[in-house]
PDB file of C-alpha atoms in Angstrom:
ATOM      1  CA  MET Z  20      90.688 119.645 114.356  1.00 71.00           C
ATOM      2  CA  SER Z  21      90.343 116.021 113.284  1.00 89.00           C
ATOM      3  CA  ARG Z  22      91.630 115.178 109.832  1.00 96.00           C
ATOM      4  CA  THR Z  23      89.766 113.231 107.135  1.00 97.00           C
ATOM      5  CA  ILE Z  24      92.137 110.721 105.601  1.00 98.00           C
ATOM      6  CA  PHE Z  25      91.267 108.070 103.026  1.00 98.00           C
ATOM      7  CA  HIS Z  26      93.279 105.009 102.115  1.00 98.00           C
ATOM      8  CA  ILE Z  27      92.052 103.724  98.772  1.00 98.00           C
ATOM      9  CA  ASP Z  28      93.179 100.286  97.634  1.00 98.00           C
ATOM     10  CA  LEU Z  29      92.328  98.653  94.308  1.00 98.00           C
ATOM     11  CA  ASP Z  30      91.118  95.071  94.779  1.00 96.00           C
ATOM     12  CA  ALA Z  31      93.289  92.261  93.330  1.00 95.00           C
ATOM     13  CA  PHE Z  32      94.613  94.953  91.011  1.00 96.00           C
ATOM     14  CA  PHE Z  33      96.537  93.038  88.333  1.00 97.00           C
ATOM     15  CA  VAL Z  34      93.836  90.378  88.089  1.00 96.00           C
ATOM     16  CA  SER Z  35      91.114  93.029  87.946  1.00 96.00           C
ATOM     17  CA  VAL Z  36      92.827  94.812  85.055  1.00 96.00           C
ATOM     18  CA  GLU Z  37      93.281  91.524  83.185  1.00 96.00           C
ATOM     19  CA  ARG Z  38      89.591  90.732  83.607  1.00 95.00           C
ATOM     20  CA  ARG Z  39      88.660  94.017  82.008  1.00 93.00           C
ATOM     21  CA  PHE Z  40      90.181  92.757  78.764  1.00 91.00           C
ATOM     22  CA  ARG Z  41      89.506  89.062  79.328  1.00 93.00           C
ATOM     23  CA  PRO Z  42      86.008  88.764  80.784  1.00 93.00           C
ATOM     24  CA  GLU Z  43      86.187  84.967  80.555  1.00 96.00           C
ATOM     25  CA  LEU Z  44      88.431  85.138  83.655  1.00 96.00           C
ATOM     26  CA  GLU Z  45      85.596  86.534  85.784  1.00 95.00           C
ATOM     27  CA  GLY Z  46      84.671  84.291  88.703  1.00 95.00           C
ATOM     28  CA  ARG Z  47      87.605  81.938  88.193  1.00 96.00           C
ATOM     29  CA  PRO Z  48      90.789  81.492  90.276  1.00 97.00           C
ATOM     30  CA  VAL Z  49      93.415  83.579  88.493  1.00 97.00           C
ATOM     31  CA  VAL Z  50      97.086  84.161  89.260  1.00 97.00           C
ATOM     32  CA  VAL Z  51      99.230  86.848  87.667  1.00 97.00           C
ATOM     33  CA  GLY Z  52     102.896  85.976  87.854  1.00 95.00           C
ATOM     34  CA  GLY Z  53     103.860  83.709  84.995  1.00 93.00           C
ATOM     35  CA  ASP Z  54     104.298  80.044  84.210  1.00 93.00           C
ATOM     36  CA  PRO Z  55     104.259  77.877  87.366  1.00 93.00           C
ATOM     37  CA  ALA Z  56     106.681  75.485  85.652  1.00 90.00           C
ATOM     38  CA  ARG Z  57     109.313  78.226  85.927  1.00 90.00           C
ATOM     39  CA  ARG Z  58     110.700  80.022  88.920  1.00 91.00           C
ATOM     40  CA  GLY Z  59     108.655  83.016  90.007  1.00 94.00           C
ATOM     41  CA  VAL Z  60     106.193  84.306  92.562  1.00 96.00           C
ATOM     42  CA  VAL Z  61     102.552  85.315  92.647  1.00 97.00           C
ATOM     43  CA  ALA Z  62     102.174  89.005  91.821  1.00 95.00           C
ATOM     44  CA  SER Z  63      98.396  89.043  92.282  1.00 95.00           C
ATOM     45  CA  ALA Z  64      95.746  86.415  93.018  1.00 96.00           C
ATOM     46  CA  SER Z  65      92.018  86.703  92.545  1.00 97.00           C
ATOM     47  CA  TYR Z  66      89.801  86.316  95.577  1.00 96.00           C
ATOM     48  CA  GLU Z  67      88.648  82.974  94.183  1.00 97.00           C
ATOM     49  CA  ALA Z  68      92.292  81.822  94.289  1.00 97.00           C
ATOM     50  CA  ARG Z  69      92.901  83.277  97.740  1.00 96.00           C
ATOM     51  CA  ARG Z  70      90.324  80.893  99.165  1.00 96.00           C
ATOM     52  CA  TYR Z  71      92.902  78.170  98.551  1.00 97.00           C
ATOM     53  CA  GLY Z  72      95.581  80.063 100.471  1.00 96.00           C
ATOM     54  CA  LEU Z  73      97.241  81.771  97.515  1.00 96.00           C
ATOM     55  CA  LYS Z  74      98.780  85.180  98.180  1.00 94.00           C
ATOM     56  CA  ALA Z  75     101.235  87.659  96.706  1.00 93.00           C
ATOM     57  CA  GLY Z  76     104.861  86.648  97.073  1.00 94.00           C
ATOM     58  CA  MET Z  77     104.117  82.913  97.174  1.00 96.00           C
ATOM     59  CA  PRO Z  78     106.187  80.730  94.812  1.00 96.00           C
ATOM     60  CA  LEU Z  79     104.200  79.904  91.686  1.00 97.00           C
ATOM     61  CA  SER Z  80     104.906  76.197  92.150  1.00 95.00           C
ATOM     62  CA  THR Z  81     103.317  76.328  95.599  1.00 96.00           C
ATOM     63  CA  ALA Z  82     100.340  78.239  94.230  1.00 97.00           C
ATOM     64  CA  GLN Z  83      99.772  75.567  91.574  1.00 96.00           C
ATOM     65  CA  ARG Z  84      99.988  72.799  94.158  1.00 96.00           C
ATOM     66  CA  LEU Z  85      97.403  74.510  96.374  1.00 97.00           C
ATOM     67  CA  CYS Z  86      95.089  75.421  93.503  1.00 96.00           C
ATOM     68  CA  PRO Z  87      95.822  73.293  90.417  1.00 96.00           C
ATOM     69  CA  GLN Z  88      92.719  74.598  88.655  1.00 97.00           C
ATOM     70  CA  ALA Z  89      93.999  78.190  88.772  1.00 97.00           C
ATOM     71  CA  ILE Z  90      94.640  80.056  85.526  1.00 97.00           C
ATOM     72  CA  PHE Z  91      98.221  81.374  85.463  1.00 97.00           C
ATOM     73  CA  ILE Z  92      99.008  84.388  83.275  1.00 95.00           C
ATOM     74  CA  THR Z  93     102.140  86.456  82.773  1.00 93.00           C
ATOM     75  CA  GLY Z  94     100.364  89.804  82.746  1.00 89.00           C
ATOM     76  CA  ASP Z  95     101.036  93.091  81.017  1.00 92.00           C
ATOM     77  CA  PHE Z  96     102.670  95.712  83.231  1.00 93.00           C
ATOM     78  CA  SER Z  97     102.020  98.496  80.731  1.00 95.00           C
ATOM     79  CA  LEU Z  98      98.283  97.925  81.191  1.00 95.00           C
ATOM     80  CA  TYR Z  99      98.678  98.090  84.952  1.00 96.00           C
ATOM     81  CA  GLN Z 100     100.606 101.348  84.697  1.00 97.00           C
ATOM     82  CA  GLN Z 101      97.853 102.872  82.542  1.00 97.00           C
ATOM     83  CA  ALA Z 102      95.173 101.796  85.009  1.00 97.00           C
ATOM     84  CA  SER Z 103      97.239 103.141  87.910  1.00 97.00           C
ATOM     85  CA  ALA Z 104      97.616 106.505  86.187  1.00 97.00           C
ATOM     86  CA  GLY Z 105      93.855 106.624  85.659  1.00 98.00           C
ATOM     87  CA  PHE Z 106      93.315 105.764  89.317  1.00 98.00           C
ATOM     88  CA  MET Z 107      95.594 108.552  90.527  1.00 97.00           C
ATOM     89  CA  ASP Z 108      93.901 110.970  88.125  1.00 97.00           C
ATOM     90  CA  ILE Z 109      90.518 110.184  89.678  1.00 98.00           C
ATOM     91  CA  LEU Z 110      91.844 110.780  93.198  1.00 97.00           C
ATOM     92  CA  GLY Z 111      93.513 114.012  92.170  1.00 96.00           C
ATOM     93  CA  ARG Z 112      90.143 115.444  91.160  1.00 96.00           C
ATOM     94  CA  PHE Z 113      89.119 115.521  94.801  1.00 96.00           C
ATOM     95  CA  SER Z 114      92.228 116.773  96.610  1.00 95.00           C
ATOM     96  CA  PRO Z 115      95.773 117.847  95.769  1.00 95.00           C
ATOM     97  CA  PHE Z 116      96.941 116.112  98.951  1.00 96.00           C
ATOM     98  CA  LEU Z 117      97.576 112.744  97.370  1.00 97.00           C
ATOM     99  CA  GLU Z 118     100.220 110.209  98.370  1.00 97.00           C
ATOM    100  CA  PRO Z 119     100.630 107.096  96.216  1.00 97.00           C
ATOM    101  CA  ALA Z 120     101.608 104.106  98.346  1.00 95.00           C
ATOM    102  CA  GLY Z 121     102.192 101.791  95.401  1.00 93.00           C
ATOM    103  CA  ILE Z 122     100.794 101.202  91.944  1.00 96.00           C
ATOM    104  CA  ASP Z 123      97.375 100.239  93.315  1.00 97.00           C
ATOM    105  CA  GLU Z 124      96.887 102.216  96.532  1.00 98.00           C
ATOM    106  CA  ALA Z 125      97.075 105.768  97.803  1.00 98.00           C
ATOM    107  CA  TYR Z 126      96.292 108.085 100.696  1.00 98.00           C
ATOM    108  CA  LEU Z 127      94.090 111.124 100.158  1.00 98.00           C
ATOM    109  CA  ASP Z 128      93.646 113.988 102.615  1.00 97.00           C
ATOM    110  CA  LEU Z 129      90.113 115.380 102.319  1.00 96.00           C
ATOM    111  CA  THR Z 130      90.277 117.588 105.409  1.00 95.00           C
ATOM    112  CA  GLY Z 131      88.173 120.676 104.747  1.00 93.00           C
ATOM    113  CA  PHE Z 132      87.002 119.506 101.346  1.00 92.00           C
ATOM    114  CA  GLU Z 133      83.618 118.441 102.703  1.00 88.00           C
ATOM    115  CA  ALA Z 134      82.559 122.045 102.184  1.00 88.00           C
ATOM    116  CA  LEU Z 135      83.043 121.504  98.441  1.00 89.00           C
ATOM    117  CA  TYR Z 136      81.934 117.922  97.981  1.00 90.00           C
ATOM    118  CA  GLY Z 137      79.652 117.137 100.910  1.00 92.00           C
ATOM    119  CA  PRO Z 138      80.075 114.465 103.620  1.00 94.00           C
ATOM    120  CA  ALA Z 139      83.227 112.380 103.486  1.00 94.00           C
ATOM    121  CA  ARG Z 140      81.321 109.117 103.115  1.00 95.00           C
ATOM    122  CA  GLY Z 141      79.641 110.461  99.995  1.00 96.00           C
ATOM    123  CA  ILE Z 142      83.039 111.416  98.586  1.00 96.00           C
ATOM    124  CA  ALA Z 143      84.289 107.873  99.184  1.00 97.00           C
ATOM    125  CA  LEU Z 144      81.271 106.383  97.439  1.00 97.00           C
ATOM    126  CA  ASN Z 145      81.780 108.768  94.522  1.00 97.00           C
ATOM    127  CA  ILE Z 146      85.432 107.724  94.193  1.00 98.00           C
ATOM    128  CA  LYS Z 147      84.467 104.055  94.245  1.00 98.00           C
ATOM    129  CA  GLN Z 148      81.854 104.655  91.551  1.00 98.00           C
ATOM    130  CA  LEU Z 149      84.276 106.545  89.310  1.00 98.00           C
ATOM    131  CA  VAL Z 150      86.923 103.829  89.656  1.00 98.00           C
ATOM    132  CA  ARG Z 151      84.370 101.212  88.667  1.00 97.00           C
ATOM    133  CA  GLN Z 152      82.981 103.246  85.753  1.00 97.00           C
ATOM    134  CA  GLU Z 153      86.260 104.495  84.299  1.00 97.00           C
ATOM    135  CA  LEU Z 154      88.630 101.631  85.085  1.00 96.00           C
ATOM    136  CA  GLY Z 155      86.268  98.681  85.311  1.00 95.00           C
ATOM    137  CA  ILE Z 156      87.635  97.580  88.685  1.00 95.00           C
ATOM    138  CA  THR Z 157      86.646  97.898  92.336  1.00 97.00           C
ATOM    139  CA  ALA Z 158      88.285  99.779  95.186  1.00 98.00           C
ATOM    140  CA  SER Z 159      88.127  99.498  98.948  1.00 98.00           C
ATOM    141  CA  VAL Z 160      88.269 102.663 101.060  1.00 98.00           C
ATOM    142  CA  GLY Z 161      89.257 103.121 104.682  1.00 98.00           C
ATOM    143  CA  MET Z 162      88.354 106.454 106.282  1.00 98.00           C
ATOM    144  CA  ALA Z 163      89.892 107.721 109.516  1.00 98.00           C
ATOM    145  CA  SER Z 164      91.616 110.634 111.183  1.00 97.00           C
ATOM    146  CA  CYS Z 165      95.102 109.357 110.289  1.00 98.00           C
ATOM    147  CA  LYS Z 166      96.921 107.296 107.694  1.00 98.00           C
ATOM    148  CA  VAL Z 167      97.686 104.185 109.715  1.00 98.00           C
ATOM    149  CA  VAL Z 168      94.090 103.647 110.837  1.00 98.00           C
ATOM    150  CA  ALA Z 169      92.730 104.359 107.353  1.00 98.00           C
ATOM    151  CA  LYS Z 170      95.111 101.725 105.949  1.00 98.00           C
ATOM    152  CA  VAL Z 171      93.995  99.088 108.450  1.00 98.00           C
ATOM    153  CA  ALA Z 172      90.353  99.935 107.734  1.00 98.00           C
ATOM    154  CA  SER Z 173      90.727  99.509 103.966  1.00 98.00           C
ATOM    155  CA  ASP Z 174      92.471  96.162 104.445  1.00 97.00           C
ATOM    156  CA  LEU Z 175      89.643  94.914 106.638  1.00 97.00           C
ATOM    157  CA  CYS Z 176      86.825  95.883 104.272  1.00 97.00           C
ATOM    158  CA  LYS Z 177      88.210  94.305 101.086  1.00 96.00           C
ATOM    159  CA  PRO Z 178      86.964  93.598  98.522  1.00 95.00           C
ATOM    160  CA  ASP Z 179      84.852  96.525  97.325  1.00 97.00           C
ATOM    161  CA  GLY Z 180      84.267  97.805 100.851  1.00 97.00           C
ATOM    162  CA  LEU Z 181      84.010 101.079 102.714  1.00 98.00           C
ATOM    163  CA  LEU Z 182      84.850 101.355 106.398  1.00 98.00           C
ATOM    164  CA  GLU Z 183      84.797 104.590 108.379  1.00 98.00           C
ATOM    165  CA  ILE Z 184      86.448 104.857 111.795  1.00 98.00           C
ATOM    166  CA  THR Z 185      85.093 107.890 113.593  1.00 96.00           C
ATOM    167  CA  ALA Z 186      87.429 110.247 115.428  1.00 95.00           C
ATOM    168  CA  GLY Z 187      88.006 109.114 118.984  1.00 95.00           C
ATOM    169  CA  GLN Z 188      87.411 105.423 118.171  1.00 97.00           C
ATOM    170  CA  GLU Z 189      90.797 104.685 116.620  1.00 98.00           C
ATOM    171  CA  ALA Z 190      92.345 102.828 119.572  1.00 97.00           C
ATOM    172  CA  ALA Z 191      89.178 100.849 120.279  1.00 98.00           C
ATOM    173  CA  PHE Z 192      88.976  99.814 116.620  1.00 98.00           C
ATOM    174  CA  LEU Z 193      92.578  98.625 116.549  1.00 98.00           C
ATOM    175  CA  ALA Z 194      92.750  96.991 119.981  1.00 98.00           C
ATOM    176  CA  PRO Z 195      91.291  93.517 119.252  1.00 98.00           C
ATOM    177  CA  LEU Z 196      93.080  93.034 115.926  1.00 98.00           C
ATOM    178  CA  PRO Z 197      96.097  90.709 115.592  1.00 97.00           C
ATOM    179  CA  VAL Z 198      99.402  92.565 115.548  1.00 97.00           C
ATOM    180  CA  ALA Z 199      99.985  91.598 111.896  1.00 95.00           C
ATOM    181  CA  HIS Z 200      97.220  94.009 110.873  1.00 97.00           C
ATOM    182  CA  LEU Z 201      99.330  97.009 111.930  1.00 97.00           C
ATOM    183  CA  PRO Z 202     101.431  98.356 109.035  1.00 95.00           C
ATOM    184  CA  GLY Z 203     105.118  97.772 109.583  1.00 90.00           C
ATOM    185  CA  ILE Z 204     104.750  94.542 111.534  1.00 94.00           C
ATOM    186  CA  GLY Z 205     106.101  91.561 109.655  1.00 92.00           C
ATOM    187  CA  PRO Z 206     106.723  87.997 110.851  1.00 92.00           C
ATOM    188  CA  ARG Z 207     109.955  88.826 112.690  1.00 93.00           C
ATOM    189  CA  THR Z 208     108.453  91.767 114.578  1.00 94.00           C
ATOM    190  CA  ALA Z 209     105.352  89.728 115.364  1.00 94.00           C
ATOM    191  CA  GLN Z 210     107.620  87.026 116.816  1.00 94.00           C
ATOM    192  CA  SER Z 211     109.436  89.612 118.948  1.00 92.00           C
ATOM    193  CA  LEU Z 212     106.113  90.892 120.253  1.00 94.00           C
ATOM    194  CA  LYS Z 213     104.995  87.345 120.965  1.00 93.00           C
ATOM    195  CA  GLY Z 214     108.069  87.047 123.164  1.00 91.00           C
ATOM    196  CA  LEU Z 215     106.650  89.947 125.162  1.00 92.00           C
ATOM    197  CA  GLY Z 216     103.322  88.169 125.484  1.00 93.00           C
ATOM    198  CA  VAL Z 217     101.628  90.410 122.922  1.00 95.00           C
ATOM    199  CA  SER Z 218      99.359  89.102 120.153  1.00 96.00           C
ATOM    200  CA  THR Z 219      96.948  92.022 119.595  1.00 97.00           C
ATOM    201  CA  ILE Z 220      97.388  95.669 118.688  1.00 98.00           C
ATOM    202  CA  GLY Z 221      95.805  96.599 121.994  1.00 97.00           C
ATOM    203  CA  GLY Z 222      98.517  94.581 123.700  1.00 97.00           C
ATOM    204  CA  ILE Z 223     101.145  96.789 122.054  1.00 97.00           C
ATOM    205  CA  ALA Z 224      99.327  99.895 123.292  1.00 97.00           C
ATOM    206  CA  ARG Z 225      99.350  98.586 126.862  1.00 96.00           C
ATOM    207  CA  LEU Z 226     103.098  97.994 126.940  1.00 95.00           C
ATOM    208  CA  PRO Z 227     105.380 100.736 128.264  1.00 95.00           C
ATOM    209  CA  VAL Z 228     107.164 102.523 125.447  1.00 95.00           C
ATOM    210  CA  SER Z 229     110.506 101.783 127.142  1.00 94.00           C
ATOM    211  CA  VAL Z 230     109.865  98.039 126.839  1.00 94.00           C
ATOM    212  CA  LEU Z 231     109.068  98.314 123.148  1.00 94.00           C
ATOM    213  CA  LYS Z 232     112.113 100.475 122.464  1.00 93.00           C
ATOM    214  CA  GLY Z 233     114.295  98.014 124.342  1.00 91.00           C
ATOM    215  CA  ARG Z 234     113.076  95.175 122.110  1.00 91.00           C
ATOM    216  CA  LEU Z 235     112.569  96.971 118.775  1.00 91.00           C
ATOM    217  CA  GLY Z 236     114.631 100.154 118.975  1.00 92.00           C
ATOM    218  CA  ILE Z 237     113.167 103.477 117.837  1.00 92.00           C
ATOM    219  CA  ARG Z 238     110.568 101.544 115.817  1.00 92.00           C
ATOM    220  CA  GLY Z 239     109.061 100.476 119.099  1.00 94.00           C
ATOM    221  CA  ALA Z 240     108.022 104.038 119.892  1.00 95.00           C
ATOM    222  CA  VAL Z 241     106.453 104.451 116.451  1.00 96.00           C
ATOM    223  CA  LEU Z 242     104.534 101.184 116.744  1.00 96.00           C
ATOM    224  CA  HIS Z 243     103.279 102.219 120.166  1.00 97.00           C
ATOM    225  CA  ARG Z 244     101.856 105.470 118.781  1.00 97.00           C
ATOM    226  CA  HIS Z 245     100.301 103.667 115.852  1.00 98.00           C
ATOM    227  CA  SER Z 246      98.802 100.997 118.109  1.00 97.00           C
ATOM    228  CA  CYS Z 247      97.007 103.815 119.951  1.00 97.00           C
ATOM    229  CA  GLY Z 248      95.648 105.142 116.661  1.00 97.00           C
ATOM    230  CA  ILE Z 249      98.016 108.120 116.670  1.00 97.00           C
ATOM    231  CA  ASP Z 250      99.729 109.048 113.409  1.00 97.00           C
ATOM    232  CA  HIS Z 251     100.475 112.671 112.604  1.00 95.00           C
ATOM    233  CA  SER Z 252     102.345 111.986 109.373  1.00 95.00           C
ATOM    234  CA  PRO Z 253     101.082 114.163 106.513  1.00 96.00           C
ATOM    235  CA  VAL Z 254      99.668 112.994 103.208  1.00 96.00           C
ATOM    236  CA  GLU Z 255     102.221 114.183 100.681  1.00 91.00           C
ATOM    237  CA  LEU Z 256     103.951 113.172  97.478  1.00 80.00           C
ATOM    238  CA  PRO Z 257     107.186 111.220  97.977  1.00 73.00           C
ATOM    239  CA  ALA Z 258     110.327 113.339  97.674  1.00 66.00           C
ATOM    240  CA  ASP Z 259     111.357 111.590  94.441  1.00 62.00           C
ATOM    241  CA  ALA Z 260     107.945 111.987  92.775  1.00 58.00           C
TER     242      ALA Z 260
END
């Protein structure tokens, strides 16, 4: 039986929460992270700021150079924690199989719950509506038969999107995407794959597992499964939750 897995990701989370209390920030390039005159990195950038190349983890000084008109704010982590708790509360109304993946994203297993709530797409739309109504922010939802594909889908449909990958289409969906779209592949792994002549997720899937393991160790076998759209990992609370 195919599973129904959601990955729900809040869009530009810190900025979105700030805008709820400071509506004058709406539509403007905003960076949460602190004073660019001091050392620090971007914690969150609005989509208006991202058009200039700003992204999380970038030094604030670089962000200011790329987008000098951006509004830089320190932020209030207590507000973000409250919004995150509200977000998780909304998700928990639909399924007990909830796995937070950070303060602003989570996996939700809705397998079998369609009998209670109707088609999965309708559930996703309902979640998005509740997040907007109760938290004043938007969410993007990826829907698939496994966690890794749902995650890729939510990333691709941001902001405020909904993307469903039907069962049996996972590998075809992933195949043309650059390797960096697959969770767990950072710059170093991407460079290693480039050395094997691989630039797309489909290219990973076509490589023999032995070649990947020889280059990346046991991670190579995991990435091969994921590149084929295969991920049997359950949606569950972390052990320390």
